[in-house]
Each structure stands twice: as structure tokens, then as C-alpha cells.
PDB file of C-alpha atoms in Angstrom:
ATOM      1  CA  UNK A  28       0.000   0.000   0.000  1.00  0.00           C
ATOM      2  CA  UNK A  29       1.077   3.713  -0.820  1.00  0.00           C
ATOM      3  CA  UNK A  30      -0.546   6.780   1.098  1.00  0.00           C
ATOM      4  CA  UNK A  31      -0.568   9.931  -0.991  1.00  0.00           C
ATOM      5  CA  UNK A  32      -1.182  13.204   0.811  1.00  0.00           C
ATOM      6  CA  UNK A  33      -0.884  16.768  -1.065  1.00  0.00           C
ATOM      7  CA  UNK A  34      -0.896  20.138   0.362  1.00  0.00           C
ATOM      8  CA  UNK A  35       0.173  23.670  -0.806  1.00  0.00           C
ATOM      9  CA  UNK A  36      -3.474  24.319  -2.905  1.00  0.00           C
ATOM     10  CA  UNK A  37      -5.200  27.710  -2.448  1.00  0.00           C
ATOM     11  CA  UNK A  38      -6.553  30.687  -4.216  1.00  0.00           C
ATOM     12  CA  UNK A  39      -4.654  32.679  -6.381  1.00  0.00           C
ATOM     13  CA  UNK A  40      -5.095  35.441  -9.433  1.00  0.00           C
ATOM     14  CA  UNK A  41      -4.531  34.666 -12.782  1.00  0.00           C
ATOM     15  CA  UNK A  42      -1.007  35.266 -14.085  1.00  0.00           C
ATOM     16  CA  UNK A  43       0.081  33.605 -10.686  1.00  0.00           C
ATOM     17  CA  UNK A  44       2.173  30.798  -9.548  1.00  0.00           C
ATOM     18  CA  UNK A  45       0.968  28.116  -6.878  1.00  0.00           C
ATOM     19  CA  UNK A  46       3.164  24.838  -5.865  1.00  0.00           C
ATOM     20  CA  UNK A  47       2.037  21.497  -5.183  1.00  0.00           C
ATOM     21  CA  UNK A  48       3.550  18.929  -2.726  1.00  0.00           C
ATOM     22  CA  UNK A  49       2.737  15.050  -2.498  1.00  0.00           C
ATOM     23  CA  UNK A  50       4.415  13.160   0.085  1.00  0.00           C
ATOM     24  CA  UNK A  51       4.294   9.642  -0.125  1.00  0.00           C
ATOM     25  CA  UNK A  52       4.632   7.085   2.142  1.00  0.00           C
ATOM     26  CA  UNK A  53       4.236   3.222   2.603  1.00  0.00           C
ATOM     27  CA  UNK A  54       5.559   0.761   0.111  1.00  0.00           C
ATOM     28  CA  UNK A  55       7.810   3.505  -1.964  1.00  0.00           C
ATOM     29  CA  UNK A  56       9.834   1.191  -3.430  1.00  0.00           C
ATOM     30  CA  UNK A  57       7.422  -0.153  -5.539  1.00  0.00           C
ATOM     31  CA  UNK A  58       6.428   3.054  -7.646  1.00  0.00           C
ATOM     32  CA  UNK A  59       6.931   2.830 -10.995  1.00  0.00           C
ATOM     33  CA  UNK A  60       5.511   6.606 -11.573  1.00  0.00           C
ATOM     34  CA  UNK A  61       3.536   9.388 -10.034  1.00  0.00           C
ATOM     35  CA  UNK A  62       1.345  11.552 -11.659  1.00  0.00           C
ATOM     36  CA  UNK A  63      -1.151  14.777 -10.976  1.00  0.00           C
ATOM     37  CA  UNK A  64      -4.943  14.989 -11.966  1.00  0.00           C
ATOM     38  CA  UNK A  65      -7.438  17.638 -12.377  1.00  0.00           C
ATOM     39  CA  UNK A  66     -11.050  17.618 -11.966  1.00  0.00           C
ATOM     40  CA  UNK A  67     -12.723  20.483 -12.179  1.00  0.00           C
ATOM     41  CA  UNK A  68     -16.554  21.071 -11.473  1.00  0.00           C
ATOM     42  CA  UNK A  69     -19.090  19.249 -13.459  1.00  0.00           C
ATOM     43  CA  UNK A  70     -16.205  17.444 -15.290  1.00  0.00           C
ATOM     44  CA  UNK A  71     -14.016  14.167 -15.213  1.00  0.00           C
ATOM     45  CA  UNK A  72     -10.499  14.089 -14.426  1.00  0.00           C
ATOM     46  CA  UNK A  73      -8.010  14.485 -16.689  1.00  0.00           C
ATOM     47  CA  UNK A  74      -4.781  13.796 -16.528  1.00  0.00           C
ATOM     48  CA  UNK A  75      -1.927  16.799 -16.077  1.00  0.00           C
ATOM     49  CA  UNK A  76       1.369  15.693 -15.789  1.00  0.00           C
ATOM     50  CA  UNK A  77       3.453  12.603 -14.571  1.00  0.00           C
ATOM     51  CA  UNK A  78       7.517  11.874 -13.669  1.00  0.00           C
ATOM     52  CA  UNK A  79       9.043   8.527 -13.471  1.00  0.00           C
ATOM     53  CA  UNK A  80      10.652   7.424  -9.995  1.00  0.00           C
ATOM     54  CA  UNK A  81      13.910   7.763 -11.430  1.00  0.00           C
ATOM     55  CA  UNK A  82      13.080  11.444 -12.622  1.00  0.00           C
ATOM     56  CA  UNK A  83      14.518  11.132 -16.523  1.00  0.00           C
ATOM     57  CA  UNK A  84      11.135  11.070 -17.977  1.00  0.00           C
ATOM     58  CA  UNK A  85       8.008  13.646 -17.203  1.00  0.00           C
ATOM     59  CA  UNK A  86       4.902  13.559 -19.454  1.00  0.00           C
ATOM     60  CA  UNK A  87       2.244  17.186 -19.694  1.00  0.00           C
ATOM     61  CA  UNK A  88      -1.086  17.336 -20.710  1.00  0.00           C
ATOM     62  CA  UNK A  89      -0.909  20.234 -23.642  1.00  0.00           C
ATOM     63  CA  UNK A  90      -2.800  22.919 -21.964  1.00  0.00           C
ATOM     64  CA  UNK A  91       0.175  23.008 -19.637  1.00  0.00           C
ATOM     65  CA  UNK A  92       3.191  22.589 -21.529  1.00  0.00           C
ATOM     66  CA  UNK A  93       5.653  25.304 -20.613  1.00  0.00           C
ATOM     67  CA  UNK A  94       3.738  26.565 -17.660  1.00  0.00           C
ATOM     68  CA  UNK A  95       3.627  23.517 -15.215  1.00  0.00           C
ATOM     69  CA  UNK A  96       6.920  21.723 -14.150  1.00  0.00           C
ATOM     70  CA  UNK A  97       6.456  18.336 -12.679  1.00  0.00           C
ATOM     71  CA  UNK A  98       9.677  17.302 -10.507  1.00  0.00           C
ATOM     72  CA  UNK A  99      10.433  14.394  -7.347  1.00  0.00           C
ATOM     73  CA  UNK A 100      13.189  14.768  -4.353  1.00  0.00           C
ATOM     74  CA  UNK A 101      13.267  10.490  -3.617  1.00  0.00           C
ATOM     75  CA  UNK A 102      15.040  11.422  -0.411  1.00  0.00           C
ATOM     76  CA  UNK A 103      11.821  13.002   1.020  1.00  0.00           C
ATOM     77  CA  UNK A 104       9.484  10.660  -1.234  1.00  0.00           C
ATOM     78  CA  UNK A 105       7.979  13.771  -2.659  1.00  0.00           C
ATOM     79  CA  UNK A 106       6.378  14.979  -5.967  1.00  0.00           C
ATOM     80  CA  UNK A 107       6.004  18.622  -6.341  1.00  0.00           C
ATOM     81  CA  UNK A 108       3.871  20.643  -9.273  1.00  0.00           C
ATOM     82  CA  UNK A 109       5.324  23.917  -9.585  1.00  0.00           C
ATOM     83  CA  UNK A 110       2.254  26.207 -11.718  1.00  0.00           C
ATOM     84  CA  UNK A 111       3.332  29.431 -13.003  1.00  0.00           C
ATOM     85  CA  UNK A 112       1.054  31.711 -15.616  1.00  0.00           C
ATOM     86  CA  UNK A 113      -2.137  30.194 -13.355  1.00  0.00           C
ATOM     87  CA  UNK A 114      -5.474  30.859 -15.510  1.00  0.00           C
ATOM     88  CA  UNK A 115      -8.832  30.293 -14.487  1.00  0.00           C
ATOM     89  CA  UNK A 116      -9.500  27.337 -16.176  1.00  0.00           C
ATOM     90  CA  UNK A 117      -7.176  25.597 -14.179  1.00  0.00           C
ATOM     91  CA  UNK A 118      -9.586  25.592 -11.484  1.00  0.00           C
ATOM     92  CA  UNK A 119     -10.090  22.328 -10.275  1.00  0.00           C
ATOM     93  CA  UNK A 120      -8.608  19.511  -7.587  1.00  0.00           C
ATOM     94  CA  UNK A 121      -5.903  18.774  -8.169  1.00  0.00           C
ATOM     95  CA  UNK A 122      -5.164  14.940  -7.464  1.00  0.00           C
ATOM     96  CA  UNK A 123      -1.822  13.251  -6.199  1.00  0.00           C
ATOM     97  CA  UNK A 124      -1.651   9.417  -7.514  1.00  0.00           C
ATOM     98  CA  UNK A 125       0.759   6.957  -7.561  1.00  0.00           C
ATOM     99  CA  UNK A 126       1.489   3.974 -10.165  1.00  0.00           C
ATOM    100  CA  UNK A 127       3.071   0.545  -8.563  1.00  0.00           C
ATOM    101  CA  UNK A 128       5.859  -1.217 -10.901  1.00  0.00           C
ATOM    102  CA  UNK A 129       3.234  -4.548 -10.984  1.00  0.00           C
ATOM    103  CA  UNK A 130       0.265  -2.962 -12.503  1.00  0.00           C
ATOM    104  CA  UNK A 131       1.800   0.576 -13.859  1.00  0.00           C
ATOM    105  CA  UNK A 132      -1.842   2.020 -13.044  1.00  0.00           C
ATOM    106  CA  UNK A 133      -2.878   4.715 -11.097  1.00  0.00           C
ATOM    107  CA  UNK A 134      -3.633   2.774  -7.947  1.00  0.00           C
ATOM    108  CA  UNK A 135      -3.154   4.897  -4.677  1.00  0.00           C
ATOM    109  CA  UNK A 136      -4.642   8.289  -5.092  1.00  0.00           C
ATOM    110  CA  UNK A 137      -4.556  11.270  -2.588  1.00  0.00           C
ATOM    111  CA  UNK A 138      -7.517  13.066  -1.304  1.00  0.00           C
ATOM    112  CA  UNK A 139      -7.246  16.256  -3.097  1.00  0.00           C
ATOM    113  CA  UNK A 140      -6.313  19.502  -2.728  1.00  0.00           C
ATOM    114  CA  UNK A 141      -8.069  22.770  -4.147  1.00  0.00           C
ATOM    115  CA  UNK A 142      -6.455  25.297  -6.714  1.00  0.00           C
ATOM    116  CA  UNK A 143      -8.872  28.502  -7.597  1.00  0.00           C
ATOM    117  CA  UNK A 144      -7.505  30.906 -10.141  1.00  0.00           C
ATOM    118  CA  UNK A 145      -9.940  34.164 -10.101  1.00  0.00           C
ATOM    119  CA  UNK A 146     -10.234  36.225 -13.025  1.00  0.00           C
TER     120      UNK A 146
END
């Protein structure tokens, strides 16, 4: 089992910058990747931006390309989203989750944190 918990959400104007922390704990050993997720009101989640464990490879969803960074300090088994140029319509929770090397799913999810961009 991996626990997932994220802090550092908030409010924030648009044109701003907000970082994200998930700490994990648990069976770290066995993560083959970690990954963020949105989910904004009255819509699924979707998918913003993933690292492997070893850090060489990170993946962005397009509407975040060059304004999200995705990174992972293994000695503190974190994953951090740093958000810069914030617009509203990144508005959502923003989800933690965590992939195990056996099924390289998102298995173990976090319980959320809120971002608001205002207008």
C-alpha cells in the first residue's frame, strides 16, 4: 500500500504561480511513476502531468506545456507541481496518484487539494 497526501493548494489570481507537494509514504519502493490529476466542477479528471521514480522522464497534458513543471526529491518521497502563468481554467482539484511497478496504473490516489484561479 502507498498513502498519498498533497498540500500547498489555495486561491490565487490569474497570471500567478501556486506549488504542489505530495508526500508519499508506505511501500515507496514499488512506484513505478507518479502523476497529478485535475477535476474540475461538473467534469471528469483528466490527466496533467506525470515523472518517473527515477526522474529522466516527465509527461504534460498540452494545456500546460511550458507553464507547469512536474519534478520528485526520492530522499523526502515527494512529488512537487510547480504552476506558473495560473489561468482560471485551471480551477479544479488537483489529485496526487501513484502507479506501482506490478500494474503501472494509477492505484493509490490522494484526497485532493483545491487550486482557484480568479479572473
Amino acid at each position: 500500500q502507498v498513502q498519498l497526501v498533497e498540500s500547498g493548494g489555495g486561491l490565487v489570481q490569474a497570471g500567478g504561480s501556486l506549488g504542489l507537494s505530495c508526500a508519499a509514504s508506505g511501500r515507496t519502493f514499488g512506484i513505478y511513476a507518479m502523476g497529478w490529476f485535475r477535476q474540475a466542477p461538473g467534469k471528469g479528471r483528466e490527466f496533467v502531468a506525470q515523472i518517473n521514480w527515477s526522474g529522466d522522464y516527465t509527461a504534460y497534458e498540452d494545456s500546460v506545456k511550458g507553464r507547469f513543471t512536474i519534478s520528485r526529491d526520492n530522499t523526502k518521497n515527494t512529488v512537487y507541481l510547480q504552476m506558473n502563468a495560473l489561468k482560471p481554467e485551471d480551477t479544479a482539484v488537483y489529485y496526487c496518484a501513484a502507479a506501482p511497478t506490478g500494474t503501472k496504473t494509477y492505484d493509490y490516489w490522494g484526497q485532493g487539494t483545491q487550486v482557484t484561479v480568479s479572473s
